[in-house]
Amino acid sequence: MSPLEETTLAPAAEWWQSAVIYEVYPRSFADGDGDGVGDLAGLIARLPYIAALGVDGIWMTPFQPSPQLDQGYDVSDYCGVDPLFGTMEQFDTLLELAHSLGLRVLLDVVPNHCSSEHPLFQQALAAGPGSPERDMFHFVPGPEGMSDDDGDGSATGTADAGGVPPNNWQSVFGGRAWSRANPASQTDTDWYLHLFSAGQPDWNWRNPAVGDYFDGVLRFWFDKGVDGLRIDVAHALFKAEGLPDSPATDGVVDGLRSNPQVSDQEEVHEVYRRWRTIAEKYQPHRLLVGEVNLEPARAARYTRADEMQQAFAFSFVKLDWDPEAWAAVGNELEAARQLHGAAPTWALENHDIVRSVTRFGSGELGSARARAAVVALLGLPGAAYLYQGQELGLPEVDVPVESRVDPMWARGGVCRDGARVPLPWTGDAALNHGFSLTEPAAQPWLPVPAGWGTHAIERQQQEPESSLALVTKALQLRRLLQKNEVFGPNDGGTWRVDAGNLLICERSADFFVAVAMGTEPVQLPAGSVLLSAEPLTEDRWLQPNNAAWVLRG
Ligand code: GLC
């Protein structure tokens, strides 16, 4: 019997099936202590703002102790709170407050790698080659007398004269995926694997002790009442047995996507089966949502009935303004849903990708399209994730080169800082546009551009046509339609492109979402328009870059 057949299907409707979750990037959300870095105190103070939007919960990116080489995705203690963000008491207060406001709380868990400062990695370094401590990670001996080359600021790396690492794998952030454990030593010739920066050593998931360790991490947060976990780089935990070279595509070995030896190994599914069992020991069941950056058919295998409940629809997250591409991806996701049961988990933005306003064309055009896109997103069947600032229509910021801190940028990759600039709460440039709640306030950790105040929350709250007002309205209507069963938890979606580049997603016989993606106005099929990104000038006619929710009958 396959593991799939052995599982009991989850109850027909769980809270997360049609939930909207708001991603909080704590260091850029609100700064409670005036040091220029967002924190738990800031989030506690501003939580009512999120509740008022009408979302079902928040996902917080890492706030656990970390050297902050990769803004917290280099974790040195999975069960703590970094003093930069506050204390465990504050986290407990936050959780309680969130629950009292009707918000679920999801945290990030980073199981592919930790920080090189993690005690278990430090113990492995100290224990030396061949030790059981080193078997918790991927240490591989190289020929004697070589030196290391990462040079990205980890405790273990220094600049290098060359040397032959164990294989040809590249880091997702650029450069090779290996660094010497002890570059000064002639006898310790081990290299260690890091798919990201040298300060983020990969765990060896073939060692059962690693799985046991993470069981404890899950239980720690679930016992506290945390409602779920977003699983970082969920498809990369297992590496091909023997760590063979990757077949280079066009002579290039990319960090993850084109390296089949580190991505989507079959053994990884066992981890999520085990985690699902843990998640379902709790009432209500805890949610697992995966960062599974794979094409729909492969990603859907992570949401089989006994694995995670959700995996982000990555092929959707990155779409440009192209109706054929939207329809193709939409239909692929629907096919995957029919095969494996789980509805797509929609998102258009997160802390790693260029803001949708900028991706869709910048300026007024980009803003109009981002409004239409978010209206479409919130009408689709399944769950949706919004990234902080998306409700404000924030554009990507071109962070000055001297202020960039992203380790991906430092290693030669793209810079992700432009989507991570602190939120503008007020129009007043003093106190960092209200980002800092106390005076005096240090400069924010990333500078805000001139004119940032035009997007301010305070301002948008007064404007009935603002992006914030539109997203709030869409969320409220979504709830109403769920309550009245116009939106069912098990709806599917059938996508097509009508004449004039009118993208349609038929959600049910009664309801469809339409987006005018062409250059001319287009007439909608029959029905009543319940919501549109811009007011309609003529009955059932959409101007270019407008979107609508339409009820038939
Ligand atoms: C995920 C995170 C990203 C981080 C990387 C390494 O992709 O979203 O921000 O840099 O994993 O942990």
mmCIF file with all atom_site columns, C-alpha atoms in Angstrom, residues 221-363:
data_model
loop_
_atom_site.group_PDB
_atom_site.id
_atom_site.type_symbol
_atom_site.label_atom_id
_atom_site.label_alt_id
_atom_site.label_comp_id
_atom_site.label_asym_id
_atom_site.label_entity_id
_atom_site.label_seq_id
_atom_site.pdbx_PDB_ins_code
_atom_site.Cartn_x
_atom_site.Cartn_y
_atom_site.Cartn_z
_atom_site.occupancy
_atom_site.B_iso_or_equiv
_atom_site.pdbx_formal_charge
_atom_site.auth_seq_id
_atom_site.auth_comp_id
_atom_site.auth_asym_id
_atom_site.auth_atom_id
_atom_site.pdbx_PDB_model_num
ATOM 1   C CA . TRP A 1 221 ? 6.471  25.927 18.766  1.00 0.00 ? 221 TRP A CA 1
ATOM 2   C CA . PHE A 1 222 ? 3.309  23.827 18.380  1.00 0.00 ? 222 PHE A CA 1
ATOM 3   C CA . ASP A 1 223 ? 3.192  23.314 22.155  1.00 0.00 ? 223 ASP A CA 1
ATOM 4   C CA . LYS A 1 224 ? 3.230  27.089 22.536  1.00 0.00 ? 224 LYS A CA 1
ATOM 5   C CA . GLY A 1 225 ? 0.133  27.325 20.354  1.00 0.00 ? 225 GLY A CA 1
ATOM 6   C CA . VAL A 1 226 ? 1.739  28.400 17.082  1.00 0.00 ? 226 VAL A CA 1
ATOM 7   C CA . ASP A 1 227 ? -0.742 27.515 14.327  1.00 0.00 ? 227 ASP A CA 1
ATOM 8   C CA . GLY A 1 228 ? 1.632  26.389 11.625  1.00 0.00 ? 228 GLY A CA 1
ATOM 9   C CA . LEU A 1 229 ? 5.002  26.577 9.942   1.00 0.00 ? 229 LEU A CA 1
ATOM 10  C CA . ARG A 1 230 ? 6.249  27.797 6.603   1.00 0.00 ? 230 ARG A CA 1
ATOM 11  C CA . ILE A 1 231 ? 9.032  25.465 5.551   1.00 0.00 ? 231 ILE A CA 1
ATOM 12  C CA . ASP A 1 232 ? 12.042 27.153 3.998   1.00 0.00 ? 232 ASP A CA 1
ATOM 13  C CA . VAL A 1 233 ? 13.516 25.583 0.811   1.00 0.00 ? 233 VAL A CA 1
ATOM 14  C CA . ALA A 1 234 ? 11.406 22.531 1.574   1.00 0.00 ? 234 ALA A CA 1
ATOM 15  C CA . HIS A 1 235 ? 12.416 20.548 -1.520  1.00 0.00 ? 235 HIS A CA 1
ATOM 16  C CA . ALA A 1 236 ? 16.179 20.680 -0.922  1.00 0.00 ? 236 ALA A CA 1
ATOM 17  C CA . LEU A 1 237 ? 16.695 18.856 2.380   1.00 0.00 ? 237 LEU A CA 1
ATOM 18  C CA . PHE A 1 238 ? 18.006 15.604 0.897   1.00 0.00 ? 238 PHE A CA 1
ATOM 19  C CA . LYS A 1 239 ? 20.997 15.533 -1.414  1.00 0.00 ? 239 LYS A CA 1
ATOM 20  C CA . ALA A 1 240 ? 21.623 12.702 -3.895  1.00 0.00 ? 240 ALA A CA 1
ATOM 21  C CA . GLU A 1 241 ? 23.409 9.766  -2.266  1.00 0.00 ? 241 GLU A CA 1
ATOM 22  C CA . GLY A 1 242 ? 27.175 10.103 -2.713  1.00 0.00 ? 242 GLY A CA 1
ATOM 23  C CA . LEU A 1 243 ? 26.903 13.825 -3.588  1.00 0.00 ? 243 LEU A CA 1
ATOM 24  C CA . PRO A 1 244 ? 27.580 13.345 -7.325  1.00 0.00 ? 244 PRO A CA 1
ATOM 25  C CA . ASP A 1 245 ? 28.388 16.214 -9.690  1.00 0.00 ? 245 ASP A CA 1
ATOM 26  C CA . SER A 1 246 ? 25.446 18.031 -11.206 1.00 0.00 ? 246 SER A CA 1
ATOM 27  C CA . PRO A 1 247 ? 25.086 17.724 -14.979 1.00 0.00 ? 247 PRO A CA 1
ATOM 28  C CA . ALA A 1 248 ? 25.727 21.317 -16.013 1.00 0.00 ? 248 ALA A CA 1
ATOM 29  C CA . THR A 1 249 ? 23.109 22.960 -18.237 1.00 0.00 ? 249 THR A CA 1
ATOM 30  C CA . ASP A 1 250 ? 24.800 25.062 -20.935 1.00 0.00 ? 250 ASP A CA 1
ATOM 31  C CA . GLY A 1 251 ? 27.999 24.709 -18.958 1.00 0.00 ? 251 GLY A CA 1
ATOM 32  C CA . VAL A 1 252 ? 26.371 26.337 -15.930 1.00 0.00 ? 252 VAL A CA 1
ATOM 33  C CA . VAL A 1 253 ? 25.425 24.673 -12.664 1.00 0.00 ? 253 VAL A CA 1
ATOM 34  C CA . ASP A 1 254 ? 22.765 26.735 -10.946 1.00 0.00 ? 254 ASP A CA 1
ATOM 35  C CA . GLY A 1 255 ? 22.340 26.516 -7.184  1.00 0.00 ? 255 GLY A CA 1
ATOM 36  C CA . LEU A 1 256 ? 19.037 24.703 -6.978  1.00 0.00 ? 256 LEU A CA 1
ATOM 37  C CA . ARG A 1 257 ? 16.809 24.825 -9.991  1.00 0.00 ? 257 ARG A CA 1
ATOM 38  C CA . SER A 1 258 ? 19.065 23.142 -12.505 1.00 0.00 ? 258 SER A CA 1
ATOM 39  C CA . ASN A 1 259 ? 20.891 20.928 -10.035 1.00 0.00 ? 259 ASN A CA 1
ATOM 40  C CA . PRO A 1 260 ? 18.867 17.730 -9.773  1.00 0.00 ? 260 PRO A CA 1
ATOM 41  C CA . GLN A 1 261 ? 21.234 16.368 -7.121  1.00 0.00 ? 261 GLN A CA 1
ATOM 42  C CA . VAL A 1 262 ? 20.039 18.825 -4.493  1.00 0.00 ? 262 VAL A CA 1
ATOM 43  C CA . SER A 1 263 ? 16.425 19.338 -5.427  1.00 0.00 ? 263 SER A CA 1
ATOM 44  C CA . ASP A 1 264 ? 13.287 17.212 -5.057  1.00 0.00 ? 264 ASP A CA 1
ATOM 45  C CA . GLN A 1 265 ? 14.899 13.966 -3.922  1.00 0.00 ? 265 GLN A CA 1
ATOM 46  C CA . GLU A 1 266 ? 12.263 11.333 -3.206  1.00 0.00 ? 266 GLU A CA 1
ATOM 47  C CA . GLU A 1 267 ? 13.396 10.779 0.404   1.00 0.00 ? 267 GLU A CA 1
ATOM 48  C CA . VAL A 1 268 ? 12.323 14.296 1.396   1.00 0.00 ? 268 VAL A CA 1
ATOM 49  C CA . HIS A 1 269 ? 8.649  13.305 1.320   1.00 0.00 ? 269 HIS A CA 1
ATOM 50  C CA . GLU A 1 270 ? 9.179  11.069 4.347   1.00 0.00 ? 270 GLU A CA 1
ATOM 51  C CA . VAL A 1 271 ? 10.061 14.182 6.366   1.00 0.00 ? 271 VAL A CA 1
ATOM 52  C CA . TYR A 1 272 ? 6.736  15.813 5.584   1.00 0.00 ? 272 TYR A CA 1
ATOM 53  C CA . ARG A 1 273 ? 4.766  12.660 6.311   1.00 0.00 ? 273 ARG A CA 1
ATOM 54  C CA . ARG A 1 274 ? 6.385  12.606 9.712   1.00 0.00 ? 274 ARG A CA 1
ATOM 55  C CA . TRP A 1 275 ? 5.759  16.309 10.252  1.00 0.00 ? 275 TRP A CA 1
ATOM 56  C CA . ARG A 1 276 ? 2.119  15.978 9.205   1.00 0.00 ? 276 ARG A CA 1
ATOM 57  C CA . THR A 1 277 ? 1.683  13.277 11.827  1.00 0.00 ? 277 THR A CA 1
ATOM 58  C CA . ILE A 1 278 ? 3.134  15.642 14.432  1.00 0.00 ? 278 ILE A CA 1
ATOM 59  C CA . ALA A 1 279 ? 0.964  18.543 13.184  1.00 0.00 ? 279 ALA A CA 1
ATOM 60  C CA . GLU A 1 280 ? -2.174 16.417 13.488  1.00 0.00 ? 280 GLU A CA 1
ATOM 61  C CA . LYS A 1 281 ? -1.435 15.450 17.070  1.00 0.00 ? 281 LYS A CA 1
ATOM 62  C CA . TYR A 1 282 ? -2.587 18.973 17.939  1.00 0.00 ? 282 TYR A CA 1
ATOM 63  C CA . GLN A 1 283 ? -6.055 20.477 18.000  1.00 0.00 ? 283 GLN A CA 1
ATOM 64  C CA . PRO A 1 284 ? -6.679 22.365 15.841  1.00 0.00 ? 284 PRO A CA 1
ATOM 65  C CA . HIS A 1 285 ? -4.322 20.630 13.425  1.00 0.00 ? 285 HIS A CA 1
ATOM 66  C CA . ARG A 1 286 ? -1.200 22.655 12.728  1.00 0.00 ? 286 ARG A CA 1
ATOM 67  C CA . LEU A 1 287 ? -0.557 23.869 9.186   1.00 0.00 ? 287 LEU A CA 1
ATOM 68  C CA . LEU A 1 288 ? 2.538  23.119 7.093   1.00 0.00 ? 288 LEU A CA 1
ATOM 69  C CA . VAL A 1 289 ? 3.122  25.343 4.072   1.00 0.00 ? 289 VAL A CA 1
ATOM 70  C CA . GLY A 1 290 ? 6.142  24.681 1.917   1.00 0.00 ? 290 GLY A CA 1
ATOM 71  C CA . GLU A 1 291 ? 8.451  26.886 -0.049  1.00 0.00 ? 291 GLU A CA 1
ATOM 72  C CA . VAL A 1 292 ? 8.589  24.321 -2.844  1.00 0.00 ? 292 VAL A CA 1
ATOM 73  C CA . ASN A 1 293 ? 10.000 26.184 -5.793  1.00 0.00 ? 293 ASN A CA 1
ATOM 74  C CA . LEU A 1 294 ? 9.183  23.558 -8.424  1.00 0.00 ? 294 LEU A CA 1
ATOM 75  C CA . GLU A 1 295 ? 6.832  23.352 -11.390 1.00 0.00 ? 295 GLU A CA 1
ATOM 76  C CA . PRO A 1 296 ? 3.203  22.612 -10.427 1.00 0.00 ? 296 PRO A CA 1
ATOM 77  C CA . ALA A 1 297 ? 3.154  18.866 -11.063 1.00 0.00 ? 297 ALA A CA 1
ATOM 78  C CA . ARG A 1 298 ? 6.226  18.240 -8.885  1.00 0.00 ? 298 ARG A CA 1
ATOM 79  C CA . ALA A 1 299 ? 5.283  20.772 -6.206  1.00 0.00 ? 299 ALA A CA 1
ATOM 80  C CA . ALA A 1 300 ? 1.820  19.208 -5.861  1.00 0.00 ? 300 ALA A CA 1
ATOM 81  C CA . ARG A 1 301 ? 3.400  15.943 -4.689  1.00 0.00 ? 301 ARG A CA 1
ATOM 82  C CA . TYR A 1 302 ? 4.368  17.770 -1.478  1.00 0.00 ? 302 TYR A CA 1
ATOM 83  C CA . THR A 1 303 ? 0.695  18.397 -0.741  1.00 0.00 ? 303 THR A CA 1
ATOM 84  C CA . ARG A 1 304 ? -0.499 14.809 -1.021  1.00 0.00 ? 304 ARG A CA 1
ATOM 85  C CA . ALA A 1 305 ? -3.020 13.960 1.657   1.00 0.00 ? 305 ALA A CA 1
ATOM 86  C CA . ASP A 1 306 ? -0.390 12.842 4.184   1.00 0.00 ? 306 ASP A CA 1
ATOM 87  C CA . GLU A 1 307 ? 2.244  15.542 3.590   1.00 0.00 ? 307 GLU A CA 1
ATOM 88  C CA . MET A 1 308 ? 2.004  19.338 3.838   1.00 0.00 ? 308 MET A CA 1
ATOM 89  C CA . GLN A 1 309 ? -1.374 20.967 3.496   1.00 0.00 ? 309 GLN A CA 1
ATOM 90  C CA . GLN A 1 310 ? -0.041 23.775 1.294   1.00 0.00 ? 310 GLN A CA 1
ATOM 91  C CA . ALA A 1 311 ? 2.857  24.619 -1.014  1.00 0.00 ? 311 ALA A CA 1
ATOM 92  C CA . PHE A 1 312 ? 3.203  28.040 -2.622  1.00 0.00 ? 312 PHE A CA 1
ATOM 93  C CA . ALA A 1 313 ? 2.305  28.106 -6.310  1.00 0.00 ? 313 ALA A CA 1
ATOM 94  C CA . PHE A 1 314 ? 5.712  29.388 -7.388  1.00 0.00 ? 314 PHE A CA 1
ATOM 95  C CA . SER A 1 315 ? 5.031  29.405 -11.094 1.00 0.00 ? 315 SER A CA 1
ATOM 96  C CA . PHE A 1 316 ? 2.250  31.882 -10.316 1.00 0.00 ? 316 PHE A CA 1
ATOM 97  C CA . VAL A 1 317 ? 4.290  34.009 -7.905  1.00 0.00 ? 317 VAL A CA 1
ATOM 98  C CA . LYS A 1 318 ? 6.654  35.080 -10.648 1.00 0.00 ? 318 LYS A CA 1
ATOM 99  C CA . LEU A 1 319 ? 4.293  35.704 -13.571 1.00 0.00 ? 319 LEU A CA 1
ATOM 100 C CA . ASP A 1 320 ? 4.627  38.755 -15.812 1.00 0.00 ? 320 ASP A CA 1
ATOM 101 C CA . TRP A 1 321 ? 1.612  40.525 -17.324 1.00 0.00 ? 321 TRP A CA 1
ATOM 102 C CA . ASP A 1 322 ? 0.838  37.812 -19.845 1.00 0.00 ? 322 ASP A CA 1
ATOM 103 C CA . PRO A 1 323 ? -2.675 36.311 -20.024 1.00 0.00 ? 323 PRO A CA 1
ATOM 104 C CA . GLU A 1 324 ? -1.602 33.146 -21.843 1.00 0.00 ? 324 GLU A CA 1
ATOM 105 C CA . ALA A 1 325 ? 1.014  32.461 -19.169 1.00 0.00 ? 325 ALA A CA 1
ATOM 106 C CA . TRP A 1 326 ? -1.515 33.071 -16.362 1.00 0.00 ? 326 TRP A CA 1
ATOM 107 C CA . ALA A 1 327 ? -4.037 30.737 -17.962 1.00 0.00 ? 327 ALA A CA 1
ATOM 108 C CA . ALA A 1 328 ? -1.450 28.032 -18.635 1.00 0.00 ? 328 ALA A CA 1
ATOM 109 C CA . VAL A 1 329 ? -0.139 28.119 -15.066 1.00 0.00 ? 329 VAL A CA 1
ATOM 110 C CA . GLY A 1 330 ? -3.683 28.304 -13.673 1.00 0.00 ? 330 GLY A CA 1
ATOM 111 C CA . ASN A 1 331 ? -4.713 25.203 -15.606 1.00 0.00 ? 331 ASN A CA 1
ATOM 112 C CA . GLU A 1 332 ? -1.548 23.320 -14.642 1.00 0.00 ? 332 GLU A CA 1
ATOM 113 C CA . LEU A 1 333 ? -2.267 24.087 -11.002 1.00 0.00 ? 333 LEU A CA 1
ATOM 114 C CA . GLU A 1 334 ? -5.846 22.960 -11.396 1.00 0.00 ? 334 GLU A CA 1
ATOM 115 C CA . ALA A 1 335 ? -4.657 19.699 -12.951 1.00 0.00 ? 335 ALA A CA 1
ATOM 116 C CA . ALA A 1 336 ? -2.321 19.202 -9.984  1.00 0.00 ? 336 ALA A CA 1
ATOM 117 C CA . ARG A 1 337 ? -5.177 19.912 -7.583  1.00 0.00 ? 337 ARG A CA 1
ATOM 118 C CA . GLN A 1 338 ? -7.344 17.310 -9.267  1.00 0.00 ? 338 GLN A CA 1
ATOM 119 C CA . LEU A 1 339 ? -4.565 14.770 -8.998  1.00 0.00 ? 339 LEU A CA 1
ATOM 120 C CA . HIS A 1 340 ? -3.564 15.391 -5.380  1.00 0.00 ? 340 HIS A CA 1
ATOM 121 C CA . GLY A 1 341 ? -6.514 17.181 -3.799  1.00 0.00 ? 341 GLY A CA 1
ATOM 122 C CA . ALA A 1 342 ? -4.872 20.289 -2.354  1.00 0.00 ? 342 ALA A CA 1
ATOM 123 C CA . ALA A 1 343 ? -5.994 23.636 -3.782  1.00 0.00 ? 343 ALA A CA 1
ATOM 124 C CA . PRO A 1 344 ? -3.293 26.012 -5.019  1.00 0.00 ? 344 PRO A CA 1
ATOM 125 C CA . THR A 1 345 ? -1.722 28.423 -2.541  1.00 0.00 ? 345 THR A CA 1
ATOM 126 C CA . TRP A 1 346 ? -1.597 31.707 -4.413  1.00 0.00 ? 346 TRP A CA 1
ATOM 127 C CA . ALA A 1 347 ? 0.878  34.523 -3.935  1.00 0.00 ? 347 ALA A CA 1
ATOM 128 C CA . LEU A 1 348 ? 2.200  37.320 -6.105  1.00 0.00 ? 348 LEU A CA 1
ATOM 129 C CA . GLU A 1 349 ? 4.820  38.713 -3.760  1.00 0.00 ? 349 GLU A CA 1
ATOM 130 C CA . ASN A 1 350 ? 7.159  37.722 -0.956  1.00 0.00 ? 350 ASN A CA 1
ATOM 131 C CA . HIS A 1 351 ? 10.362 39.002 0.612   1.00 0.00 ? 351 HIS A CA 1
ATOM 132 C CA . ASP A 1 352 ? 12.535 37.354 -2.078  1.00 0.00 ? 352 ASP A CA 1
ATOM 133 C CA . ILE A 1 353 ? 11.026 38.699 -5.274  1.00 0.00 ? 353 ILE A CA 1
ATOM 134 C CA . VAL A 1 354 ? 10.561 42.011 -7.035  1.00 0.00 ? 354 VAL A CA 1
ATOM 135 C CA . ARG A 1 355 ? 7.353  43.808 -5.981  1.00 0.00 ? 355 ARG A CA 1
ATOM 136 C CA . SER A 1 356 ? 4.467  43.234 -8.405  1.00 0.00 ? 356 SER A CA 1
ATOM 137 C CA . VAL A 1 357 ? 4.024  46.965 -9.182  1.00 0.00 ? 357 VAL A CA 1
ATOM 138 C CA . THR A 1 358 ? 7.539  47.012 -10.603 1.00 0.00 ? 358 THR A CA 1
ATOM 139 C CA . ARG A 1 359 ? 7.338  43.596 -12.253 1.00 0.00 ? 359 ARG A CA 1
ATOM 140 C CA . PHE A 1 360 ? 4.152  44.545 -14.057 1.00 0.00 ? 360 PHE A CA 1
ATOM 141 C CA . GLY A 1 361 ? 5.558  47.719 -15.599 1.00 0.00 ? 361 GLY A CA 1
ATOM 142 C CA . SER A 1 362 ? 6.354  50.328 -12.887 1.00 0.00 ? 362 SER A CA 1
ATOM 143 C CA . GLY A 1 363 ? 4.731  53.723 -12.407 1.00 0.00 ? 363 GLY A CA 1
#
